């Protein structure tokens, strides 16, 4: 299937390259107007990644057991689901275990997370199985350590874990440092980093390749009474990963505060950040509703406009890529909850954003369209391009109040610079303009001075 057919639900607008190399570039869309134009680029993440994660995550099926009555969150069904992933060459694919894989009330003798052997009898064996299939393994963590482990010693030290807990009240006047059987750390204390180092070393010994760190604050609204600020847990895990000598991805969640100073903490320590709350249904016979998908798209629009329109963020790589939550476009309407056009649109927006492409679908019921949306070669070529040069909207503008001053919801999505020698592509050659040999922007690159050639209007 050619890409211009794959993108059939979109109307494609082609823009002539600018004749000037000066910044900022301007583009003109009739009925929209002329706007200063800056081209955002992702660059390399803090843990060394130049792409967003792809693969499968278990949470959609865990949250909606009626969709697949045969699915149980255990070793057998995880292998079954992930064994059906078709990893494409050149980009790692992850099998990500969500909440419930580990013991929920205590850790090992040093307060480190341990698998629930009723779910995963041998996590090292599971990692080996996935690695043999060309996949990587991700696991789910929360900030802090278990309250029940307060009297245990941090591995390799004489420091008790409880002596590291944060016992002060947060600025909201509530004592929220205890949550989900855990206690947040006082990150100024000696021993906290050593504890994180020991956790990451243990994960490495099992064969873990990705951490999803959930309930991070400030953010995680409607998550209950949480610590006011657990952002330093992200920095501590990043510092521990940096000592490993091999890559490990750190994804953080959810709906995190993207203002300063927290934005710099996320950007400088994690690889992907969740823009919104979970989009999946709960205890339903379908995975998702279209209105919720639209909410996630709106959050991306706010996110990328903030990068493109804030002068203090221009001229430098974004580094951290967006997580718009799992995609649910792999199954037919009866399971996904999305029409054919909505399935296309979800896939296209996630691809265009350079976001995580982690499916939450039932991999045992992927239909022909789902296969195209998940694995189409040319679409994945576009994904490789937008992993560097994400799409951005031209209308409405304003990350703080989307739609202000431009109430027409035109949503003109524009992605990436053209090579200096290329001319405006036709729709039939769109794929080559996106996926030809682009060099990845370096952390010091200002390669956004090339002219823009392609806009996608949804």
Coordinates of C-alpha atoms in Angstrom, one line a residue:
X1 CA 0.0 0.0 0.0
X2 CA 1.5 3.3 -1.0
X3 CA 1.7 6.1 1.5
X4 CA -0.5 8.5 -0.4
X5 CA -3.2 5.9 -0.2
X6 CA -2.4 5.2 3.5
X7 CA -3.0 8.9 4.2
X8 CA -6.2 9.0 2.3
X9 CA -8.3 10.4 5.2
X10 CA -6.0 13.5 5.1
X11 CA -6.0 16.4 2.8
X12 CA -2.5 17.2 1.7
X13 CA -1.3 20.7 1.2
X14 CA 2.1 21.3 -0.4
X15 CA 4.0 24.6 0.3
X16 CA 6.7 26.0 -1.9
X17 CA 10.1 26.3 -0.2
X18 CA 11.0 29.7 1.0
X19 CA 13.4 31.6 -1.1
X20 CA 15.2 33.0 1.9
X21 CA 17.2 31.1 4.5
X22 CA 16.7 33.8 7.2
X23 CA 14.7 33.0 10.3
X24 CA 12.0 32.9 11.3
X25 CA 10.4 31.4 8.1
X26 CA 6.9 32.4 7.3
X27 CA 4.2 30.4 5.5
X28 CA 1.0 31.6 4.0
X29 CA -2.2 29.5 4.0
X30 CA -5.2 31.2 2.3
X31 CA -7.9 32.0 4.9
X32 CA -5.4 31.4 7.7
X33 CA -2.9 34.2 7.4
X34 CA 0.9 34.6 7.7
X35 CA 2.7 33.6 10.8
X36 CA 6.3 33.5 12.0
X37 CA 7.5 29.9 11.5
X38 CA 9.9 28.0 13.6
X39 CA 10.7 24.4 13.0
X40 CA 11.0 22.4 16.3
X41 CA 13.2 19.3 16.4
X42 CA 13.7 16.6 18.9
X43 CA 17.3 15.7 18.8
X44 CA 18.8 13.0 21.2
X45 CA 17.1 12.4 24.5
X46 CA 18.9 12.5 27.8
X47 CA 19.4 8.7 27.9
X48 CA 20.7 8.7 24.3
X49 CA 17.6 7.8 22.2
X50 CA 16.7 9.4 18.9
X51 CA 13.3 7.7 18.5
X52 CA 10.1 7.2 20.4
X53 CA 9.3 3.7 21.7
X54 CA 7.3 1.2 19.7
X55 CA 5.7 -2.1 20.8
X56 CA 2.9 -3.2 23.0
X57 CA 1.7 -2.4 26.6
X58 CA -0.6 -4.5 28.7
X59 CA -2.8 -1.8 30.4
X60 CA -5.6 -1.6 27.8
X61 CA -6.4 -5.3 28.3
X62 CA -5.9 -5.2 32.0
X63 CA -8.4 -2.3 32.3
X64 CA -10.9 -3.9 30.0
X65 CA -11.1 -7.6 30.6
X66 CA -14.4 -8.0 28.8
X67 CA -12.6 -7.2 25.5
X68 CA -10.6 -10.5 25.5
X69 CA -12.1 -12.9 28.0
X70 CA -9.2 -15.3 27.5
X71 CA -6.6 -12.7 28.5
X72 CA -5.1 -12.8 32.0
X73 CA -2.3 -10.7 33.1
X74 CA 0.3 -13.4 33.5
X75 CA 3.5 -14.8 31.9
X76 CA 1.7 -17.0 29.4
X77 CA -0.6 -14.3 28.0
X78 CA 2.1 -11.6 28.0
X79 CA 4.2 -14.0 25.8
X80 CA 1.3 -14.6 23.6
X81 CA 0.5 -10.9 23.0
X82 CA 4.2 -9.8 22.6
X83 CA 5.0 -12.9 20.5
X84 CA 2.7 -11.4 17.9
X85 CA 4.6 -8.1 17.6
X86 CA 6.3 -7.8 14.2
X87 CA 9.4 -5.7 15.0
X88 CA 10.7 -3.8 12.0
X89 CA 14.4 -3.6 11.4
X90 CA 16.4 -0.7 12.8
X91 CA 14.0 0.4 15.6
X92 CA 13.6 -1.5 18.9
X93 CA 10.2 -2.7 19.9
X94 CA 9.2 -3.1 23.6
X95 CA 6.9 -5.5 25.4
X96 CA 5.8 -3.3 28.3
X97 CA 4.4 -4.7 31.5
X98 CA 2.1 -2.3 33.3
X99 CA 0.9 -2.1 36.9
X100 CA 0.4 -5.4 38.6
X101 CA 3.6 -7.3 37.6
X102 CA 5.3 -6.7 41.0
X103 CA 4.6 -7.3 44.6
X104 CA 2.5 -4.3 45.8
X105 CA 3.4 -3.9 49.5
X106 CA 7.1 -4.6 50.0
X107 CA 10.4 -5.0 48.3
X108 CA 13.4 -7.4 48.7
X109 CA 15.8 -7.4 51.6
X110 CA 17.0 -3.9 50.4
X111 CA 13.6 -2.4 49.6
X112 CA 13.9 -3.0 45.9
X113 CA 10.9 -3.9 43.7
X114 CA 10.3 -7.7 43.2
X115 CA 8.2 -9.5 40.7
X116 CA 4.9 -11.1 41.8
X117 CA 5.7 -14.7 41.0
X118 CA 2.0 -15.5 40.6
X119 CA 2.1 -13.2 37.6
X120 CA 5.7 -13.6 36.4
X121 CA 7.3 -16.7 37.8
X122 CA 10.8 -15.9 36.3
X123 CA 11.3 -12.4 35.0
X124 CA 14.8 -13.1 33.7
X125 CA 13.4 -16.0 31.7
X126 CA 10.7 -13.7 30.3
X127 CA 13.2 -11.1 29.3
X128 CA 15.3 -13.7 27.5
X129 CA 12.3 -14.9 25.6
X130 CA 11.6 -11.4 24.5
X131 CA 15.2 -10.6 23.6
X132 CA 15.3 -13.8 21.5
X133 CA 12.4 -12.5 19.5
X134 CA 14.1 -9.2 18.9
X135 CA 12.0 -7.4 21.5
X136 CA 12.9 -5.4 24.6
X137 CA 11.2 -5.5 28.0
X138 CA 9.7 -2.6 29.9
X139 CA 8.4 -2.6 33.4
X140 CA 6.2 -0.2 35.6
X141 CA 7.5 1.6 38.7
X142 CA 6.3 4.4 41.0
X143 CA 8.5 7.0 42.8
X144 CA 9.6 6.3 46.3
X145 CA 10.1 3.2 48.4
X146 CA 7.7 1.0 50.4
X147 CA 6.8 2.2 53.9
X148 CA 7.0 -1.5 55.0
X149 CA 10.7 -1.5 54.1
X150 CA 11.6 1.4 56.3
X151 CA 13.9 -0.7 58.6
X152 CA 15.8 -2.3 55.7
X153 CA 19.2 -1.1 54.6
X154 CA 20.0 0.4 51.2
X155 CA 22.1 -2.1 49.3
X156 CA 25.8 -1.8 50.0
X157 CA 25.3 0.7 52.8
X158 CA 24.4 1.0 56.5
X159 CA 21.7 3.5 55.7
X160 CA 18.1 2.6 56.6
X161 CA 15.5 3.3 54.0
X162 CA 13.2 4.9 56.5
X163 CA 15.8 7.5 57.4
X164 CA 15.6 8.8 53.8
X165 CA 11.8 9.3 53.7
X166 CA 10.4 12.8 53.4
X167 CA 8.4 13.6 56.5
X168 CA 7.6 17.2 55.9
X169 CA 4.3 18.7 54.8
X170 CA 4.0 19.7 51.2
X171 CA 3.0 23.3 50.2
X172 CA -0.6 22.4 49.8
X173 CA -0.8 21.8 53.5
X174 CA -1.4 18.0 53.2
X175 CA 0.9 15.3 54.2
X176 CA 0.8 13.4 50.9
X177 CA 4.3 11.8 50.9
X178 CA 2.6 8.4 51.7
X179 CA 0.7 6.9 48.7
X180 CA 0.2 3.5 47.2
X181 CA 2.0 1.9 50.2
X182 CA 5.1 4.0 49.3
X183 CA 6.8 7.1 50.8
X184 CA 8.5 9.8 48.8
X185 CA 12.2 10.5 49.5
X186 CA 13.9 13.5 50.8
X187 CA 16.2 13.8 47.8
X188 CA 18.8 15.9 49.6
X189 CA 19.8 13.0 51.8
X190 CA 22.9 10.8 51.3
X191 CA 21.6 7.3 50.5
X192 CA 18.7 8.2 48.2
X193 CA 20.8 8.0 45.0
X194 CA 22.4 4.8 46.2
X195 CA 19.0 3.3 46.6
X196 CA 18.0 4.2 43.0
X197 CA 21.3 2.9 41.7
X198 CA 20.7 -0.4 43.4
X199 CA 17.2 -0.7 41.9
X200 CA 18.3 0.1 38.4
X201 CA 21.2 -2.4 38.8
X202 CA 18.7 -5.1 39.8
X203 CA 16.5 -4.3 36.8
X204 CA 19.5 -4.6 34.6
X205 CA 20.4 -8.0 35.9
X206 CA 16.9 -9.2 35.0
X207 CA 17.2 -7.8 31.4
X208 CA 14.9 -4.8 31.8
X209 CA 15.2 -2.2 28.9
X210 CA 12.6 0.4 29.8
X211 CA 11.1 1.9 32.9
X212 CA 7.7 3.5 32.9
X213 CA 7.7 5.8 36.0
X214 CA 4.0 6.6 36.8
X215 CA 2.3 9.0 39.3
X216 CA 5.1 11.5 38.9
X217 CA 4.3 15.0 40.3
X218 CA 3.7 17.8 39.7
X219 CA 1.2 16.3 37.4
X220 CA -0.8 13.0 37.7
X221 CA -4.1 14.8 38.4
X222 CA -6.9 12.8 40.0
X223 CA -4.3 10.4 41.2
X224 CA -5.3 10.8 44.8
X225 CA -3.3 12.4 47.5
X226 CA 0.2 12.4 46.1
X227 CA 3.5 14.1 47.0
X228 CA 3.6 17.7 45.9
X229 CA 6.8 17.2 44.0
X230 CA 8.4 13.9 43.1
X231 CA 10.3 15.3 40.1
X232 CA 13.7 14.5 41.6
X233 CA 12.8 10.8 41.4
X234 CA 13.1 11.2 37.6
X235 CA 16.6 12.8 38.0
X236 CA 17.7 10.0 40.4
X237 CA 16.6 7.2 38.0
X238 CA 18.3 9.0 35.1
X239 CA 21.6 9.3 37.1
X240 CA 21.4 5.6 37.9
X241 CA 20.8 4.7 34.3
X242 CA 23.8 6.8 33.2
X243 CA 26.0 4.4 35.3
X244 CA 24.8 1.3 33.5
X245 CA 26.9 1.3 30.4
X246 CA 24.0 0.2 28.2
X247 CA 20.8 2.0 27.1
X248 CA 17.7 1.9 29.3
X249 CA 14.6 4.1 28.4
X250 CA 12.9 6.2 31.1
X251 CA 9.3 7.2 30.3
X252 CA 7.4 9.4 32.8
X253 CA 3.7 9.8 33.4
X254 CA 1.1 11.4 33.5
X255 CA -0.1 14.8 32.4
X256 CA 3.0 16.4 33.8
X257 CA 3.5 20.1 34.5
X258 CA 5.4 21.4 31.5
X259 CA 6.3 24.8 32.9
X260 CA 9.6 25.8 34.4
X261 CA 11.5 24.6 36.4
X262 CA 9.9 21.2 35.9
X263 CA 10.1 21.2 32.2
X264 CA 13.9 21.2 32.3
X265 CA 13.9 18.4 34.8
X266 CA 11.8 16.2 32.5
X267 CA 13.8 17.3 29.4
X268 CA 17.2 16.6 31.0
X269 CA 16.4 13.3 32.6
X270 CA 13.7 11.3 30.7
X271 CA 13.1 10.1 27.2
X272 CA 9.3 10.4 26.9
X273 CA 6.6 12.3 28.9
X274 CA 2.9 11.6 29.0
X275 CA 0.9 14.6 27.9
X276 CA -2.5 13.5 29.2
X277 CA -4.3 11.1 31.5
X278 CA -5.0 7.5 30.4
X279 CA -7.2 7.5 27.3
X280 CA -8.4 3.9 27.5
X281 CA -11.9 3.0 28.7
X282 CA -12.2 1.0 32.0
X283 CA -14.3 -2.1 32.4
X284 CA -15.7 -1.6 28.9
X285 CA -16.2 -3.9 25.8
X286 CA -14.2 -1.4 23.7
X287 CA -10.8 0.2 24.3
X288 CA -11.4 3.9 23.7
X289 CA -13.8 6.6 22.7
X290 CA -13.1 9.1 20.0
X291 CA -13.7 12.1 22.2
X292 CA -10.9 10.9 24.5
X293 CA -8.6 10.4 21.5
X294 CA -9.3 14.0 20.5
X295 CA -8.4 15.2 24.0
X296 CA -5.0 13.5 23.6
X297 CA -4.5 15.2 20.2
X298 CA -5.3 18.5 21.8
X299 CA -2.7 18.0 24.5
X300 CA -0.1 17.3 21.8
X301 CA -1.1 20.5 20.0
X302 CA -0.6 22.5 23.2
X303 CA 2.7 20.7 23.8
X304 CA 4.3 21.3 20.4
X305 CA 3.1 24.8 20.2
X306 CA 4.7 25.6 23.5
X307 CA 8.0 24.4 22.0
X308 CA 7.6 26.2 18.7
X309 CA 6.2 29.5 20.0
X310 CA 8.2 30.1 23.2
X311 CA 11.3 32.0 22.1
X312 CA 13.3 30.6 25.1
X313 CA 12.9 27.1 23.8
X314 CA 13.8 27.8 20.2
X315 CA 17.2 26.9 18.6
X316 CA 17.7 23.9 20.9
X317 CA 16.4 20.3 20.7
X318 CA 13.2 19.4 22.5
X319 CA 15.0 16.1 23.5
X320 CA 12.0 14.6 25.3
X321 CA 9.4 13.0 23.1
X322 CA 5.7 12.9 23.7
X323 CA 3.7 10.0 25.0
X324 CA 0.1 10.4 23.9
X325 CA -0.7 7.0 25.6
X326 CA -1.1 3.7 23.9
X327 CA -2.6 3.5 20.4
X328 CA -5.8 1.5 20.0
X329 CA -6.1 1.4 16.2
X330 CA -5.1 -2.2 15.7
X331 CA -8.4 -3.9 16.3
X332 CA -11.8 -3.6 14.4
X333 CA -14.4 -1.2 15.5
X334 CA -16.2 -3.8 17.7
X335 CA -13.1 -3.9 19.9
X336 CA -11.3 -0.6 19.4
X337 CA -14.4 1.6 19.7
X338 CA -13.2 3.6 16.7
X339 CA -14.5 3.8 13.2
X340 CA -12.3 3.1 10.2
X341 CA -11.6 6.8 9.6
X342 CA -11.0 7.3 13.4
X343 CA -8.5 4.5 13.4
X344 CA -6.6 6.1 10.5
X345 CA -6.7 9.5 12.2
X346 CA -5.4 8.1 15.5
X347 CA -2.5 6.4 13.8
X348 CA -1.7 9.4 11.7
X349 CA -1.7 11.9 14.6
X350 CA 0.5 9.6 16.8
X351 CA 2.9 9.1 13.9
X352 CA 3.0 12.8 13.0
X353 CA 3.7 13.8 16.6
X354 CA 6.8 11.6 16.8
X355 CA 5.1 10.0 19.8
X356 CA 5.4 6.6 21.3
X357 CA 3.8 4.0 19.0
X358 CA 3.0 1.5 21.7
X359 CA -0.1 -0.5 20.9
X360 CA -2.6 -1.3 23.6
X361 CA -4.7 -3.4 21.3
X362 CA -5.4 -7.1 21.6
X363 CA -2.6 -8.5 19.4
X364 CA -4.5 -11.8 18.9
X365 CA -7.3 -9.8 17.0
X366 CA -5.4 -7.5 14.8
X367 CA -7.2 -7.1 11.5
X368 CA -5.9 -6.2 8.0
X369 CA -6.3 -2.5 8.6
X370 CA -4.7 -2.8 12.0
X371 CA -1.7 -4.5 10.4
X372 CA -1.3 -1.6 8.0
X373 CA -1.6 1.0 10.7
X374 CA 1.0 -0.7 12.9
X375 CA 3.5 -1.9 10.4
X376 CA 3.1 -0.2 7.0
X377 CA 6.7 0.4 5.8
X378 CA 6.1 3.8 4.4
X379 CA 4.1 4.9 7.4
X380 CA 6.9 3.8 9.6
X381 CA 9.3 5.7 7.4
X382 CA 7.2 8.8 8.2
X383 CA 7.4 7.9 11.9
X384 CA 11.2 7.7 11.6
X385 CA 11.2 11.2 10.1
X386 CA 8.8 12.7 12.7
X387 CA 10.8 11.2 15.5
X388 CA 13.2 14.0 14.5
X389 CA 10.9 16.6 13.0
X390 CA 7.5 16.5 14.6
X391 CA 4.4 18.0 13.0
X392 CA 3.0 21.2 14.4
X393 CA -0.3 23.1 13.8
X394 CA -0.5 26.3 12.0
X395 CA -4.0 27.1 13.1
X396 CA -5.1 27.7 15.8
X397 CA -2.0 29.2 17.4
X398 CA -1.3 29.8 21.0
X399 CA -0.2 26.9 23.3
X400 CA -1.9 28.4 26.3
X401 CA -5.3 29.1 24.7
X402 CA -5.5 27.0 21.5
X403 CA -7.9 28.7 19.1
X404 CA -7.3 32.2 20.4
X405 CA -7.2 34.7 17.6
X406 CA -7.9 31.9 15.0
X407 CA -11.1 30.3 15.8
X408 CA -11.3 28.2 12.6
X409 CA -10.3 24.7 13.7
X410 CA -8.4 24.1 10.5
X411 CA -5.6 22.1 12.1
X412 CA -2.9 22.5 9.5
X413 CA -0.2 20.1 10.6
X414 CA 3.2 20.8 9.1
X415 CA 6.3 18.6 9.5
X416 CA 9.9 19.1 8.9
X417 CA 12.4 20.9 6.7
X418 CA 13.1 20.0 3.1
X419 CA 16.6 19.2 1.8
X420 CA 18.1 22.3 0.2
X421 CA 18.1 20.6 -3.2
X422 CA 14.5 19.3 -3.2
X423 CA 11.6 20.9 -4.9
X424 CA 8.0 20.7 -3.6
X425 CA 6.9 17.1 -3.8
X426 CA 3.8 15.9 -5.4
X427 CA 1.4 13.8 -3.3
X428 CA 2.7 10.6 -5.1
X429 CA 6.2 11.4 -4.0
X430 CA 5.3 12.5 -0.5
X431 CA 6.9 9.5 1.1
X432 CA 10.3 10.2 -0.3
X433 CA 10.2 13.8 0.9
X434 CA 9.5 12.5 4.4
X435 CA 11.7 9.4 4.6
X436 CA 14.7 10.1 2.5
X437 CA 18.1 10.2 4.2
X438 CA 17.8 12.9 6.8
X439 CA 20.6 13.2 9.3
X440 CA 19.3 13.3 12.9
X441 CA 19.6 16.7 14.5
X442 CA 22.4 16.8 17.1
X443 CA 22.0 18.3 20.5
X444 CA 23.7 21.5 19.3
X445 CA 22.0 21.6 15.9
X446 CA 20.0 24.5 14.6
X447 CA 19.1 22.6 11.4
X448 CA 15.7 24.1 11.4
X449 CA 16.9 26.8 9.0
X450 CA 15.9 24.7 6.0
X451 CA 12.7 25.6 4.3
X452 CA 9.4 23.7 5.0
X453 CA 7.8 21.9 2.2
X454 CA 5.0 19.9 3.4
X455 CA 1.8 20.6 5.4
X456 CA -0.9 18.1 6.3
X457 CA -4.4 19.4 7.0
X458 CA -6.6 17.2 9.0

